[in-house]
GROMACS .gro file of N, CA and C in nm:
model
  168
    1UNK      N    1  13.343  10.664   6.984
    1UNK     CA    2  13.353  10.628   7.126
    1UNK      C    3  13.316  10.748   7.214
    2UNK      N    4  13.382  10.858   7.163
    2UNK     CA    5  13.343  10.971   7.277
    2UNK      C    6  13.184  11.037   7.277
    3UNK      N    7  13.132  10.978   7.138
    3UNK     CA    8  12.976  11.051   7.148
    3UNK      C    9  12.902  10.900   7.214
    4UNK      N   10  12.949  10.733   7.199
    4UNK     CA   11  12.887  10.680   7.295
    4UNK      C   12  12.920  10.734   7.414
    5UNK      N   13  13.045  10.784   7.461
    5UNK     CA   14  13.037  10.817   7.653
    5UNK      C   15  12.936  10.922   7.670
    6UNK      N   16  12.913  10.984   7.557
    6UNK     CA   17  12.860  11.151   7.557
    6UNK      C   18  12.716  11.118   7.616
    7UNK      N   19  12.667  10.978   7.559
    7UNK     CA   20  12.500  10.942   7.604
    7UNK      C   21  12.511  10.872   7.672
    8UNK      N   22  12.607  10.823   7.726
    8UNK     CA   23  12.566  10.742   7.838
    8UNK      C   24  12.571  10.752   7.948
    9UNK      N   25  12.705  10.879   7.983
    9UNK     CA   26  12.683  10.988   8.117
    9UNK      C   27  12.544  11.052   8.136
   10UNK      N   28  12.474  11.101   8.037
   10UNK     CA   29  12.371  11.157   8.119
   10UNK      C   30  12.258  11.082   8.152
   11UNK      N   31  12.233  10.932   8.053
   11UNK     CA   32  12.172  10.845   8.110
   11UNK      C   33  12.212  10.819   8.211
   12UNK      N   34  12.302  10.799   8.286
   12UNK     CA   35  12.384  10.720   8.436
   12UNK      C   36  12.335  10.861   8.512
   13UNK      N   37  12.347  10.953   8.518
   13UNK     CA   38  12.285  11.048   8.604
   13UNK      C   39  12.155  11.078   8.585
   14UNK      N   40  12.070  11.063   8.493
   14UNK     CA   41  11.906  11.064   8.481
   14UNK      C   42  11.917  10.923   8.584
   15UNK      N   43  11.967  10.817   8.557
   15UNK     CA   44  11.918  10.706   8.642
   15UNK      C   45  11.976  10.759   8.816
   16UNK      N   46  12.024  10.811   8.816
   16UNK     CA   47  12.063  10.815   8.997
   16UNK      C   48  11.977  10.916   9.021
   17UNK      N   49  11.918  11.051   8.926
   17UNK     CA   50  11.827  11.132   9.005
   17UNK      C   51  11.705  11.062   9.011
   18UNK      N   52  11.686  10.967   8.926
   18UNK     CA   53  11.558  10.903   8.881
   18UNK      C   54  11.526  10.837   9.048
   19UNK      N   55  11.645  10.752   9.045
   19UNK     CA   56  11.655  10.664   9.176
   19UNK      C   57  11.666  10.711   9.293
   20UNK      N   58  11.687  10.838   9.305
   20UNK     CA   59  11.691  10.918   9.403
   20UNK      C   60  11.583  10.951   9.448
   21UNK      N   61  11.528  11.039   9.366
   21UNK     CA   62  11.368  11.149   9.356
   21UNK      C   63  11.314  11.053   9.408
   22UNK      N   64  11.205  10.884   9.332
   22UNK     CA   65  11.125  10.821   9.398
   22UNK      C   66  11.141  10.830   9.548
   23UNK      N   67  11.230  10.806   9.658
   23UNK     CA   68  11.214  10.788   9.770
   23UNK      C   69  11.104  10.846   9.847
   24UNK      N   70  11.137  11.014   9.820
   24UNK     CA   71  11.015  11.102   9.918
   24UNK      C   72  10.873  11.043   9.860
   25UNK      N   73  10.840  11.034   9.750
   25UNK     CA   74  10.697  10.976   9.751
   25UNK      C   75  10.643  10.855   9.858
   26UNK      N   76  10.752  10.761   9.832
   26UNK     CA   77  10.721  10.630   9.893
   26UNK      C   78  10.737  10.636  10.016
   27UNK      N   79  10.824  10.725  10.080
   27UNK     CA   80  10.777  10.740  10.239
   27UNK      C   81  10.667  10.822  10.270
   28UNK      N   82  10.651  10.922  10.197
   28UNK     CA   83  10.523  10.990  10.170
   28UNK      C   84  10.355  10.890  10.195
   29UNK      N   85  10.407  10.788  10.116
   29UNK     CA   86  10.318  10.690  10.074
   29UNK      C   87  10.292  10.614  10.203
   30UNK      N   88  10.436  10.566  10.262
   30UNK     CA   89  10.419  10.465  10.393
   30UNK      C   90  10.368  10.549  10.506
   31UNK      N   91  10.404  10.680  10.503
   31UNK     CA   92  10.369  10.767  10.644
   31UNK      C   93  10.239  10.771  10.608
   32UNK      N   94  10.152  10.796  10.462
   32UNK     CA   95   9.987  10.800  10.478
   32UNK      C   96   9.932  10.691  10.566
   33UNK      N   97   9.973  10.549  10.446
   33UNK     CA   98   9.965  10.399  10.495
   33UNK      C   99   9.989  10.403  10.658
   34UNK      N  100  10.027  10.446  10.711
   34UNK     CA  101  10.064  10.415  10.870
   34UNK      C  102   9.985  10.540  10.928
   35UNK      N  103   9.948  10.634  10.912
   35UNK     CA  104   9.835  10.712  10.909
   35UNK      C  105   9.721  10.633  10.920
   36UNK      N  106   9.662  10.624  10.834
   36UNK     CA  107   9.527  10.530  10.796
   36UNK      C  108   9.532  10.415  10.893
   37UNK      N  109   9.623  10.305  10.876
   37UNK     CA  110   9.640  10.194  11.021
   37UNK      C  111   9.632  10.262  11.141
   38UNK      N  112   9.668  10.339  11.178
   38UNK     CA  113   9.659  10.399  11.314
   38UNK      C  114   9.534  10.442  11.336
   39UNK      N  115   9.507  10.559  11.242
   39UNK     CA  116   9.310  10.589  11.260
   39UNK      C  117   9.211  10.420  11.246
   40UNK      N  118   9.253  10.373  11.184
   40UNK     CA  119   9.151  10.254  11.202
   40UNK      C  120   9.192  10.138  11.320
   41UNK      N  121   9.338  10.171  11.393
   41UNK     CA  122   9.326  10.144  11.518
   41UNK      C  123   9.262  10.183  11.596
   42UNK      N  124   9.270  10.288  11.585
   42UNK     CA  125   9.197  10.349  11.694
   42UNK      C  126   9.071  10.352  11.700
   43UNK      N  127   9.009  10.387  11.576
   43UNK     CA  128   8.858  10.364  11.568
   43UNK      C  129   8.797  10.232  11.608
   44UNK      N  130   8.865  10.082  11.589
   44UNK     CA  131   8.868   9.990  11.580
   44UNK      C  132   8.860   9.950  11.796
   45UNK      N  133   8.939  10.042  11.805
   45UNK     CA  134   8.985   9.989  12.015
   45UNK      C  135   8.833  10.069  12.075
   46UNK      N  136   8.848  10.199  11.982
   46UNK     CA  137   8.683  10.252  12.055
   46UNK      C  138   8.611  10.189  12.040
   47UNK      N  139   8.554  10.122  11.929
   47UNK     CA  140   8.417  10.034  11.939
   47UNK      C  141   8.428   9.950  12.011
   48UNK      N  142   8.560   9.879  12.014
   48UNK     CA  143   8.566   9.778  12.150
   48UNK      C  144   8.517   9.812  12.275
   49UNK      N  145   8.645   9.937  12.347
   49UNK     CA  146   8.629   9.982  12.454
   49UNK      C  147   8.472   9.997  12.454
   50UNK      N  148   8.395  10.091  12.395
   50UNK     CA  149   8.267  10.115  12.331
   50UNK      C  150   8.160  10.020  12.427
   51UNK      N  151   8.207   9.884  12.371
   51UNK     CA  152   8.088   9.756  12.348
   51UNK      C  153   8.121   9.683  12.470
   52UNK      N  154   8.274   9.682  12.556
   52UNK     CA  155   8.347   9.635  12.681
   52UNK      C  156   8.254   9.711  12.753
   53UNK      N  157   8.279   9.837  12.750
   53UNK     CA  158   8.208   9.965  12.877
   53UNK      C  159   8.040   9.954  12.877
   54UNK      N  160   7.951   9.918  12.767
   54UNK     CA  161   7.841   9.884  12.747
   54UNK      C  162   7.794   9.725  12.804
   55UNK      N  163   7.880   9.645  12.794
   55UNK     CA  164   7.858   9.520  12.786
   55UNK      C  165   7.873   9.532  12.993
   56UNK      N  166   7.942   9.580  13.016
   56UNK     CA  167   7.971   9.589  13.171
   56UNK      C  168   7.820   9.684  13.242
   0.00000   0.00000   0.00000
């Protein structure tokens, strides 16, 4: 019994750093993702504005 608790504490803490650590990537990930949407907003309103200011 005490060498099952012995492996299964440090599995239960590999799983919470495990579950921990991922986070910064994935906001990492969403702040690029929302990066990129924003530049192709914007690129996207200039050609408008662009073709509005031309078209006038």
């Amino acid at each position: 019994m005490r060498h099952r608790a012995e492996i299964l504490h440090p599995s239960k803490n590999r799983d919470i750093s495990t579950s921990t650590l991922p986070k910064w990537p994935t906001v990492r990930q969403q702040f690029k993702q929302l990066l990129v949407i924003l530049m192709l907003a914007f690129f996207l309103v200039n050609e408008l504005l662009q073709r509005h200011t031309t078209s006038l």
